[in-house]
Coordinates of N, CA, C and O in Angstrom, one line a residue:
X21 N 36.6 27.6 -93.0 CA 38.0 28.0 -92.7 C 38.4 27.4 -91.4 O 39.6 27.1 -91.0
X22 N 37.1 27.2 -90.6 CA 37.5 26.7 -89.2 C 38.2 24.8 -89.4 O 39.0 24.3 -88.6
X23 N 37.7 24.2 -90.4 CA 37.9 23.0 -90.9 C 39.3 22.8 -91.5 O 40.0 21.7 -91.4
X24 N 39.7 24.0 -92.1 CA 41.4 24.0 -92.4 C 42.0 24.2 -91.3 O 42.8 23.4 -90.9
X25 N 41.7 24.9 -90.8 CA 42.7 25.2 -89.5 C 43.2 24.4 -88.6 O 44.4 24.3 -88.3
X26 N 41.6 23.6 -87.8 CA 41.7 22.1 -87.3 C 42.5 21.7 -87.9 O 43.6 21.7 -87.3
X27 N 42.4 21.0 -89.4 CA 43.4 20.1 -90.2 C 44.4 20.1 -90.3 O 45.1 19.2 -90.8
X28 N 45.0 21.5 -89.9 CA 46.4 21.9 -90.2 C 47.1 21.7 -88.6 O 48.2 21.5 -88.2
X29 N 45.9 21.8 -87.9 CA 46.6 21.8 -86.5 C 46.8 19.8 -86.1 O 47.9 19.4 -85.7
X30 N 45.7 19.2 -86.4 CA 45.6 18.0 -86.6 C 47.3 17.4 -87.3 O 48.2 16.8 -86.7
X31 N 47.1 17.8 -88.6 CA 48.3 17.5 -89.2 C 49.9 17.8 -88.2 O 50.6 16.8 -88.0
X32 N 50.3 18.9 -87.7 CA 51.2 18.9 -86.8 C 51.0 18.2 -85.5 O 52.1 17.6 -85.1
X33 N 50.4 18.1 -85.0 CA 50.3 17.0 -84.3 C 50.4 15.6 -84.7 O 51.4 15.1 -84.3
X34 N 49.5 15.0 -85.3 CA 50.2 14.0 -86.3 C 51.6 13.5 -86.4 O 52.0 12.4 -86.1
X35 N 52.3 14.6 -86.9 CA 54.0 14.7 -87.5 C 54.6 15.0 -86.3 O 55.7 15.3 -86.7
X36 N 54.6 15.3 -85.2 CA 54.8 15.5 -83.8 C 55.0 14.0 -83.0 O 55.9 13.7 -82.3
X37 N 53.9 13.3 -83.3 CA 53.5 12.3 -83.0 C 54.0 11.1 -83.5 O 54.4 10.1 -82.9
X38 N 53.8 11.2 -84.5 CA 54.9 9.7 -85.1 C 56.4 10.0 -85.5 O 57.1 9.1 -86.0
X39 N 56.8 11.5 -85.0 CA 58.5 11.2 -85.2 C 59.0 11.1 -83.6 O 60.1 10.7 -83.3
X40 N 58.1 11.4 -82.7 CA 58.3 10.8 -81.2 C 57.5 9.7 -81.6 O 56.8 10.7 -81.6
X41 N 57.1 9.1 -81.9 CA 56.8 7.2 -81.9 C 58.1 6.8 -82.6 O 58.8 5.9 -82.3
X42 N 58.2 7.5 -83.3 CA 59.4 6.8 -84.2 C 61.1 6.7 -83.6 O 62.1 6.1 -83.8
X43 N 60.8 7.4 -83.0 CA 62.4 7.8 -82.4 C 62.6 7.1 -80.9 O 63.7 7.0 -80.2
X44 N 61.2 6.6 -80.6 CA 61.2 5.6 -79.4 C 61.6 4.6 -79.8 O 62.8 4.2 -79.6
X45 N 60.7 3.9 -80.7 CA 61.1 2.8 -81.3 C 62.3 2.6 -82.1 O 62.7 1.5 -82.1
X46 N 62.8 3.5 -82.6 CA 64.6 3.5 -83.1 C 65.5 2.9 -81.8 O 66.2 1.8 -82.0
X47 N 65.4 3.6 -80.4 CA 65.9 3.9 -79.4 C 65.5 2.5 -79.1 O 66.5 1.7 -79.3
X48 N 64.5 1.9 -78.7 CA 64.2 0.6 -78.1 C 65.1 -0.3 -78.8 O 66.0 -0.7 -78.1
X49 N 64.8 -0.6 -80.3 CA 65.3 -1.2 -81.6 C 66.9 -1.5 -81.6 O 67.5 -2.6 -81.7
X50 N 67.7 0.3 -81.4 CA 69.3 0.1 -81.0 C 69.8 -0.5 -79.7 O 70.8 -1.1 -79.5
X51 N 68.8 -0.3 -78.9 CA 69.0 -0.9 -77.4 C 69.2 -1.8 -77.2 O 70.1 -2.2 -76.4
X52 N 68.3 -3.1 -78.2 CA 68.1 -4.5 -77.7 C 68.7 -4.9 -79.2 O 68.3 -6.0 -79.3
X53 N 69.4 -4.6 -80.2 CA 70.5 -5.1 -81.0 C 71.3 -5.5 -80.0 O 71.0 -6.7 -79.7
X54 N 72.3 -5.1 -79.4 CA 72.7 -5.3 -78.4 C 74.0 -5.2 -79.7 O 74.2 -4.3 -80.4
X55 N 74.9 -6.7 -79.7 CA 75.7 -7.0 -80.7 C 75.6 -7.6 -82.3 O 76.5 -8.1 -83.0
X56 N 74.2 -7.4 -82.3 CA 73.9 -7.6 -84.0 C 74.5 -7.9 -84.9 O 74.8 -8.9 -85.5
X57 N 75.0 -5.8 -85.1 CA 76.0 -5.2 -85.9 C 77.1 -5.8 -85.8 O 77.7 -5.7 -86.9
X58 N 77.9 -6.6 -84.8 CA 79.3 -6.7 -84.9 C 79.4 -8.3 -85.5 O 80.5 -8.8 -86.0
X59 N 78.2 -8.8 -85.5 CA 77.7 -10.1 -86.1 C 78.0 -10.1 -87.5 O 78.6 -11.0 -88.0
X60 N 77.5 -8.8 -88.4 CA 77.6 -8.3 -89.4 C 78.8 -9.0 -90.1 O 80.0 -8.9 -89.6
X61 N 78.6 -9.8 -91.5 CA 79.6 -10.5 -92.1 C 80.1 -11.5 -91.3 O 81.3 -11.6 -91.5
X62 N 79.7 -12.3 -90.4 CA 80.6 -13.5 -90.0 C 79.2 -14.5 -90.3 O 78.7 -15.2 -89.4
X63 N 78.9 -14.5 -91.1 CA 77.6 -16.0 -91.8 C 78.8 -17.1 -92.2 O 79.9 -17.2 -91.8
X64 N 78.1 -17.8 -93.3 CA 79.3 -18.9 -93.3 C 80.2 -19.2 -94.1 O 80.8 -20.2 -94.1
X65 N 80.5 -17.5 -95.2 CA 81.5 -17.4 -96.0 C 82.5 -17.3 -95.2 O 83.6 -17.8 -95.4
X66 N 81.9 -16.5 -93.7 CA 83.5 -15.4 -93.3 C 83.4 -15.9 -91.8 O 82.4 -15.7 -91.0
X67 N 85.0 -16.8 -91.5 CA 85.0 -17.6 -89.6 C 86.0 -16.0 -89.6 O 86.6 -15.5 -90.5
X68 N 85.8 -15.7 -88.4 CA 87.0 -14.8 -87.5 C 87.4 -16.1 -86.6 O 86.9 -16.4 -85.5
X69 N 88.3 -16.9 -87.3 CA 88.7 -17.9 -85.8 C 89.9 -17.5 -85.5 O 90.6 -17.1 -86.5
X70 N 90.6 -17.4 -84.3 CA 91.5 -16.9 -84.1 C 92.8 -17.7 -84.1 O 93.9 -17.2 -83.7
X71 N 92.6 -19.1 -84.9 CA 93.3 -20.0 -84.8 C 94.5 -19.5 -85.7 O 94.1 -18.6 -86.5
X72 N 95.8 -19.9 -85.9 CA 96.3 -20.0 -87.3 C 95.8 -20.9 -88.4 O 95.2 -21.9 -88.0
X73 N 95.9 -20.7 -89.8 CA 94.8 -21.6 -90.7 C 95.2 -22.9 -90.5 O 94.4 -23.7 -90.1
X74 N 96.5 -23.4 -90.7 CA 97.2 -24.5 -90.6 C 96.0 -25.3 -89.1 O 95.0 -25.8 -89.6
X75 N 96.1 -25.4 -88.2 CA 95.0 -25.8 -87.2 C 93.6 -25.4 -87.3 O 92.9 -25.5 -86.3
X76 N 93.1 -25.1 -88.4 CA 91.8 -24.2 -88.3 C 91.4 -25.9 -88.8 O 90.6 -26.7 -88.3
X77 N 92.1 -26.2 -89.7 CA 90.8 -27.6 -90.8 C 91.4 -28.8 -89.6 O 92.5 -28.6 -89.1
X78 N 90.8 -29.8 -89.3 CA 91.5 -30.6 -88.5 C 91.8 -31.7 -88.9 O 91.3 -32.3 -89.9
X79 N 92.7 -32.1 -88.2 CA 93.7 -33.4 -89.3 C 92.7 -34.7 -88.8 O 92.1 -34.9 -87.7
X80 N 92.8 -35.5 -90.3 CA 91.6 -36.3 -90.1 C 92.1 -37.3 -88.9 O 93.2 -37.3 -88.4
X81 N 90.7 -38.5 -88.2 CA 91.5 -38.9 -87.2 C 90.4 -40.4 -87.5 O 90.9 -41.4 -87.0
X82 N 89.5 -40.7 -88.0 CA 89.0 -41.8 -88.4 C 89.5 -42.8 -89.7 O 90.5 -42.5 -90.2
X83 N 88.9 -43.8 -90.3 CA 90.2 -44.7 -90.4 C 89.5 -44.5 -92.4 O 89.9 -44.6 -93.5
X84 N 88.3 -44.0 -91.7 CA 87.5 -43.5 -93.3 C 88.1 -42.3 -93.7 O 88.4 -42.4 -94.9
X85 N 88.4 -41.2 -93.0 CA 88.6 -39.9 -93.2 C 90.4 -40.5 -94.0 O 90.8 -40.3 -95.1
X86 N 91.1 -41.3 -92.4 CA 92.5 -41.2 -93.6 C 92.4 -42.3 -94.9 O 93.4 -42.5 -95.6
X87 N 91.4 -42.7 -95.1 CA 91.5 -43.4 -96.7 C 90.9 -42.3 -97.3 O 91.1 -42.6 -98.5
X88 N 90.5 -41.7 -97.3 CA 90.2 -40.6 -98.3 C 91.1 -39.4 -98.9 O 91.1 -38.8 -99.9
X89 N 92.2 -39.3 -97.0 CA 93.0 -38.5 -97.1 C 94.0 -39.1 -98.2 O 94.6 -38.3 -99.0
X90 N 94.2 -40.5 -98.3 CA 95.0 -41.0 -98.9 C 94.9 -41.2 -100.1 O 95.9 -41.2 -100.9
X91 N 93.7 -41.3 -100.5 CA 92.8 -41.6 -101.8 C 93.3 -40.3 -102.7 O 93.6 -40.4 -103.9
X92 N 93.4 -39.0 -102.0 CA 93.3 -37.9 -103.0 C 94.4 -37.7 -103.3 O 94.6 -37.4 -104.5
X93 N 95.8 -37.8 -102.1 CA 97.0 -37.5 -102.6 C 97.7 -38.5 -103.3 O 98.7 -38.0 -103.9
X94 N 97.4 -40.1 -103.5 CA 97.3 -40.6 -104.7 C 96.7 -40.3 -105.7 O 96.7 -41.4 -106.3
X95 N 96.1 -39.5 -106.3 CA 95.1 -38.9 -106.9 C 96.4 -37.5 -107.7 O 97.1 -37.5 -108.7
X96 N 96.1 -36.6 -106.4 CA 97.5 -35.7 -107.1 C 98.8 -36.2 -107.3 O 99.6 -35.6 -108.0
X97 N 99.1 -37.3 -106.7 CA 100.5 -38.1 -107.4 C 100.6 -39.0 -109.0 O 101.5 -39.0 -109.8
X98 N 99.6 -39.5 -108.9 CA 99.6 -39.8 -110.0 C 99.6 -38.5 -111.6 O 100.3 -38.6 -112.6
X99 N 98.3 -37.2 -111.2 CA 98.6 -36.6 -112.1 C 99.8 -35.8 -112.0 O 99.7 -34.8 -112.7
X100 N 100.7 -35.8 -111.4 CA 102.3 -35.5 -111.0 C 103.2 -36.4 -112.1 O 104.0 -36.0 -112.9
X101 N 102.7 -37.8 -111.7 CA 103.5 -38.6 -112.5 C 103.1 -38.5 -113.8 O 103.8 -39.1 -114.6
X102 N 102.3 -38.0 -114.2 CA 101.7 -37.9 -116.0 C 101.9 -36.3 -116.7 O 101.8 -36.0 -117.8
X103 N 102.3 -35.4 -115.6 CA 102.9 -34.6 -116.2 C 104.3 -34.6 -116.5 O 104.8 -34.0 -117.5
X104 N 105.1 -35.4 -115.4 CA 106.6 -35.9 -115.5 C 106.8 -36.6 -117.1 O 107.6 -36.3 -118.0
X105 N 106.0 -37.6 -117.1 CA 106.1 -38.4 -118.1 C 105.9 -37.5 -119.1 O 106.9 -37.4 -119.8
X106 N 104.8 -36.7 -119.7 CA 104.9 -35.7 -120.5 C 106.0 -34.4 -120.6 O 106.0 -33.5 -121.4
X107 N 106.7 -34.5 -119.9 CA 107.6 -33.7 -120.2 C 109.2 -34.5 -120.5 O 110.3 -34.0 -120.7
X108 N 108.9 -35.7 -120.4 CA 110.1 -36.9 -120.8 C 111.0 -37.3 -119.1 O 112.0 -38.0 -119.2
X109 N 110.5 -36.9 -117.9 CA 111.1 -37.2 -117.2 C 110.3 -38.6 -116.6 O 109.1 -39.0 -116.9
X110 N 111.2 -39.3 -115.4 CA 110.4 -40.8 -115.4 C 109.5 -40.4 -114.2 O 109.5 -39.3 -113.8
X111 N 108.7 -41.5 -113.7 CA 107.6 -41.3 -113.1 C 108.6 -41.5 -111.6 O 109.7 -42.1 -111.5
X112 N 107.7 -40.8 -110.5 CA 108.2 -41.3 -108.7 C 107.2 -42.4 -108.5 O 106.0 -42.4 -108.7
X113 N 107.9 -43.2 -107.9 CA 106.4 -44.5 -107.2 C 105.9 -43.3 -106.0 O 106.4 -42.7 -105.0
X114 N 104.6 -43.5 -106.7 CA 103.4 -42.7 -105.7 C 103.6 -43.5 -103.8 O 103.7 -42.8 -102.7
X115 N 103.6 -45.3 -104.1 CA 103.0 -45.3 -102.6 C 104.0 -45.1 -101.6 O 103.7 -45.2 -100.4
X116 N 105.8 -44.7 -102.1 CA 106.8 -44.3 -101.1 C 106.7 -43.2 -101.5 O 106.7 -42.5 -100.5
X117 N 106.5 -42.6 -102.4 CA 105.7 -41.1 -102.0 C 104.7 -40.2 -100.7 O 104.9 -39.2 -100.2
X118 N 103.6 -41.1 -100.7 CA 102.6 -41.4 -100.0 C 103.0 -41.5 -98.7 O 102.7 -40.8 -97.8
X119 N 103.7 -42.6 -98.6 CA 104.1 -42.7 -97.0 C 105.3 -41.4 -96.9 O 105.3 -41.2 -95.7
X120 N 106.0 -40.7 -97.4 CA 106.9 -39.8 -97.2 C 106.3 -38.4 -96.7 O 106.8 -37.6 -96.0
X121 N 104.5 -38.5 -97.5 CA 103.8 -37.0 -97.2 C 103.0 -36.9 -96.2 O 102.6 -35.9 -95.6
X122 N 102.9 -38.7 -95.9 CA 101.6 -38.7 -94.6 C 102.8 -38.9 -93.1 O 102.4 -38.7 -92.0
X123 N 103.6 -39.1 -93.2 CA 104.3 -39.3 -91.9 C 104.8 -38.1 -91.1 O 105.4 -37.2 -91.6
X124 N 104.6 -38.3 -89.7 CA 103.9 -37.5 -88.6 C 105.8 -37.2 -88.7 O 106.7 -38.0 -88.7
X125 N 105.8 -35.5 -88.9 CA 106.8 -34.7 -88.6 C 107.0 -34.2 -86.9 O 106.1 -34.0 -86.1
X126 N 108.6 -34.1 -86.7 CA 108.2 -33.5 -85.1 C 109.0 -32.2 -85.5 O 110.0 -32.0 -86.2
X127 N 107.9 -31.3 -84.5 CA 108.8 -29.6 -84.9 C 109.9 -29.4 -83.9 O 109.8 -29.3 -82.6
X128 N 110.8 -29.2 -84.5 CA 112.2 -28.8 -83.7 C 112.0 -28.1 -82.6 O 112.8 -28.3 -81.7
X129 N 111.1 -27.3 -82.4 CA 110.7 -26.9 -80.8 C 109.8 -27.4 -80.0 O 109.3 -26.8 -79.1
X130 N 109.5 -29.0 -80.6 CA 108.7 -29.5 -79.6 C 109.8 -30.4 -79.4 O 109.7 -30.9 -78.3
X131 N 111.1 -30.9 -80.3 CA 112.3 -31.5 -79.4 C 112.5 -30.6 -78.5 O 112.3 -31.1 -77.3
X132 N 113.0 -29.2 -78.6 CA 113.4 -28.6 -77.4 C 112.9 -29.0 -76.1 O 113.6 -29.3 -75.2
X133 N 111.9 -28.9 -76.1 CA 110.6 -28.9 -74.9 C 110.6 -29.9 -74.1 O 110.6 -30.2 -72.9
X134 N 110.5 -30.7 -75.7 CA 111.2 -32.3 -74.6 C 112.3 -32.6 -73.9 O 112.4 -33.3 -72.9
X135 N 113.2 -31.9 -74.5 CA 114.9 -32.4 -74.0 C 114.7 -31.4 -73.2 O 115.6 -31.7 -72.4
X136 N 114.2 -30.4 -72.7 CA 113.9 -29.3 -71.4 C 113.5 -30.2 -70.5 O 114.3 -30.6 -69.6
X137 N 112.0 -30.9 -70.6 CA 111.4 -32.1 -69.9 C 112.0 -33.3 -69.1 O 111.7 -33.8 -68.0
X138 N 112.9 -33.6 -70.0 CA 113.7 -34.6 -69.6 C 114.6 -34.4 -68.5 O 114.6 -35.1 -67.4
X139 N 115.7 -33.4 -68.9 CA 116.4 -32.5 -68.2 C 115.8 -32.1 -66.7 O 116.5 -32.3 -65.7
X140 N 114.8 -31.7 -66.7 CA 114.1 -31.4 -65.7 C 113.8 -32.6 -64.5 O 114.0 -32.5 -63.3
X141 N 113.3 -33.9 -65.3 CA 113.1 -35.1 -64.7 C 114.4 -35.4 -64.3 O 114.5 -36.1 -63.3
X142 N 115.3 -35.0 -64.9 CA 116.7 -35.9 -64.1 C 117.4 -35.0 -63.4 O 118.6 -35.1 -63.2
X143 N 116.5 -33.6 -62.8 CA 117.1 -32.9 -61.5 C 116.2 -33.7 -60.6 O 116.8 -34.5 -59.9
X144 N 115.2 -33.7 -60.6 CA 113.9 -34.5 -60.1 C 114.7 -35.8 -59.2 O 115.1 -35.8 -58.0
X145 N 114.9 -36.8 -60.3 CA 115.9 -38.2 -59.9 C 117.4 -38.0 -59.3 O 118.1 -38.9 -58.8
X146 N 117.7 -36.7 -59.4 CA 118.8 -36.2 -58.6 C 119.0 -36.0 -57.4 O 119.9 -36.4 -56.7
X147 N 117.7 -35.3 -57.3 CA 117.4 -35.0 -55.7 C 116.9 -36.0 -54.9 O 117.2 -36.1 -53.8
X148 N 115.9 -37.1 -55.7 CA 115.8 -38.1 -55.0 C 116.1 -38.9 -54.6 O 115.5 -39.6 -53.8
X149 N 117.9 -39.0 -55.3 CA 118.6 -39.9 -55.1 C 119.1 -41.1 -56.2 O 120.2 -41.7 -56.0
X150 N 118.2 -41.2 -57.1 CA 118.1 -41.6 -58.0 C 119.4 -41.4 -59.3 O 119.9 -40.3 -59.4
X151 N 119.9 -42.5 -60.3 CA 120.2 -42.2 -61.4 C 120.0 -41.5 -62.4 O 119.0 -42.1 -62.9
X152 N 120.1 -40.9 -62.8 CA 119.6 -39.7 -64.1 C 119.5 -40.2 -65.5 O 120.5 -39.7 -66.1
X153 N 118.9 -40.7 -66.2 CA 118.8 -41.0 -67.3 C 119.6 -40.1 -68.5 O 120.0 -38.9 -68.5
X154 N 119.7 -40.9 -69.5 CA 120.9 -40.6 -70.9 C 119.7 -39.5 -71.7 O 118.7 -39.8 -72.4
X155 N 120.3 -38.1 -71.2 CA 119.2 -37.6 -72.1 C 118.7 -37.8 -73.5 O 117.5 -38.0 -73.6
X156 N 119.6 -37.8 -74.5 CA 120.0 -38.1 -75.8 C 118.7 -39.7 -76.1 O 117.9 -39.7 -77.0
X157 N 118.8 -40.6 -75.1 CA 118.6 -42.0 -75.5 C 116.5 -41.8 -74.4 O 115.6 -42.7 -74.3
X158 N 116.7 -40.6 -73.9 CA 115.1 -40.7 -73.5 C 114.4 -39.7 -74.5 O 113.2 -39.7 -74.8
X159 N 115.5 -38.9 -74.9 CA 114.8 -38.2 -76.0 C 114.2 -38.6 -77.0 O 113.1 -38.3 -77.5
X160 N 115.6 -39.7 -77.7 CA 114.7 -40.4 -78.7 C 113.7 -41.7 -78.7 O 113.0 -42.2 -79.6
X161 N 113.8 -42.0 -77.5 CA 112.7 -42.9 -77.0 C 111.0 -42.1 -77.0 O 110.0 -42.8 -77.1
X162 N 110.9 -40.7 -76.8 CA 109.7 -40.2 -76.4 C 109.5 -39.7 -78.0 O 108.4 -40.0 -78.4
X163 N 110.3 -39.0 -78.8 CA 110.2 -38.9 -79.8 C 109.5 -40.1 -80.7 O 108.5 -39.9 -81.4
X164 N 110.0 -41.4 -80.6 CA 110.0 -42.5 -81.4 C 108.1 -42.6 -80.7 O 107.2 -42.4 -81.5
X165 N 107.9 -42.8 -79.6 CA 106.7 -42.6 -79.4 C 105.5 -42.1 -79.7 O 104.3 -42.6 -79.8
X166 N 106.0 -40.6 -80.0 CA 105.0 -39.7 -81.0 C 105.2 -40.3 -82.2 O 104.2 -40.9 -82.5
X167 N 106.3 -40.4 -83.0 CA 106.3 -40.9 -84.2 C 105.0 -42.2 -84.2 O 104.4 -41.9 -85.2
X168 N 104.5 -43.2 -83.6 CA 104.1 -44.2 -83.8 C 103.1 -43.9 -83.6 O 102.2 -44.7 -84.2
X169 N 102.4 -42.4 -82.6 CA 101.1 -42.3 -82.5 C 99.6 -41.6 -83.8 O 98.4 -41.8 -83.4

């Protein structure tokens, strides 16, 4: 009987003992996660980029990337033109197409910015003494610039 008794005492100590081992090591374990958990779902299904998506993919800039860019939307123009034709209307020429979808748009508020810019430069030339340039004709000068780049 003295052998149960031990054993039973044995046993609570035991279960004493490894739910304090266990509860250290939980404790250690949450400690040094640190930010793990907030890691949680961002593998390489899921970006949190904070970009808007439009800027997230980047516009190609090598001379391979834009033949490829070009390659595909000739690609989707043509099966444009084969659905036109199957429906009895006439085909669009894809490569003035092509150049209509790849050419560099300017956003009406980055005119603003500029004609602010300008504006600005010809208080600048004011104060210095200077002629002030034709807003209208530097605008479309810096404009026509972007367009070419």
């Amino acid at each position: 009987m003295e052998d149960t008794l031990s054993v039973q005492e044995a046993f609570g100590i035991v279960v004493f003992v490894v739910v304090g081992v266990g509860a250290v090591v939980a404790l250690i374990t949450f400690a040094g996660s640190g930010r793990s958990y907030d890691e949680i779902g961002k593998g390489g299904l899921y970006d949190e980029d904070p970009r808007p998506a439009a800027s997230a993919a980047s516009a190609p800039t090598s001379a391979a990337e834009l033949a490829e860019r070009d390659e595909e939307i000739r690609q989707m123009l043509h099966a444009r033109n084969l659905r036109r034709q199957a429906r009895g209307e006439a085909p669009v020429d894809i490569e003035a197409e092509l150049v209509e979808l790849t050419r560099q748009r300017i956003d009406p508020a980055l005119v603003a910015e500029i004609r602010e810019l300008v504006v600005a430069r010809n208080a600048r030339r004011v104060r210095k003494g200077q002629e002030p340039l034709d807003v209208e004709a530097e605008l479309a000068r810096q404009i026509s610039e972007l367009e070419q780049q």
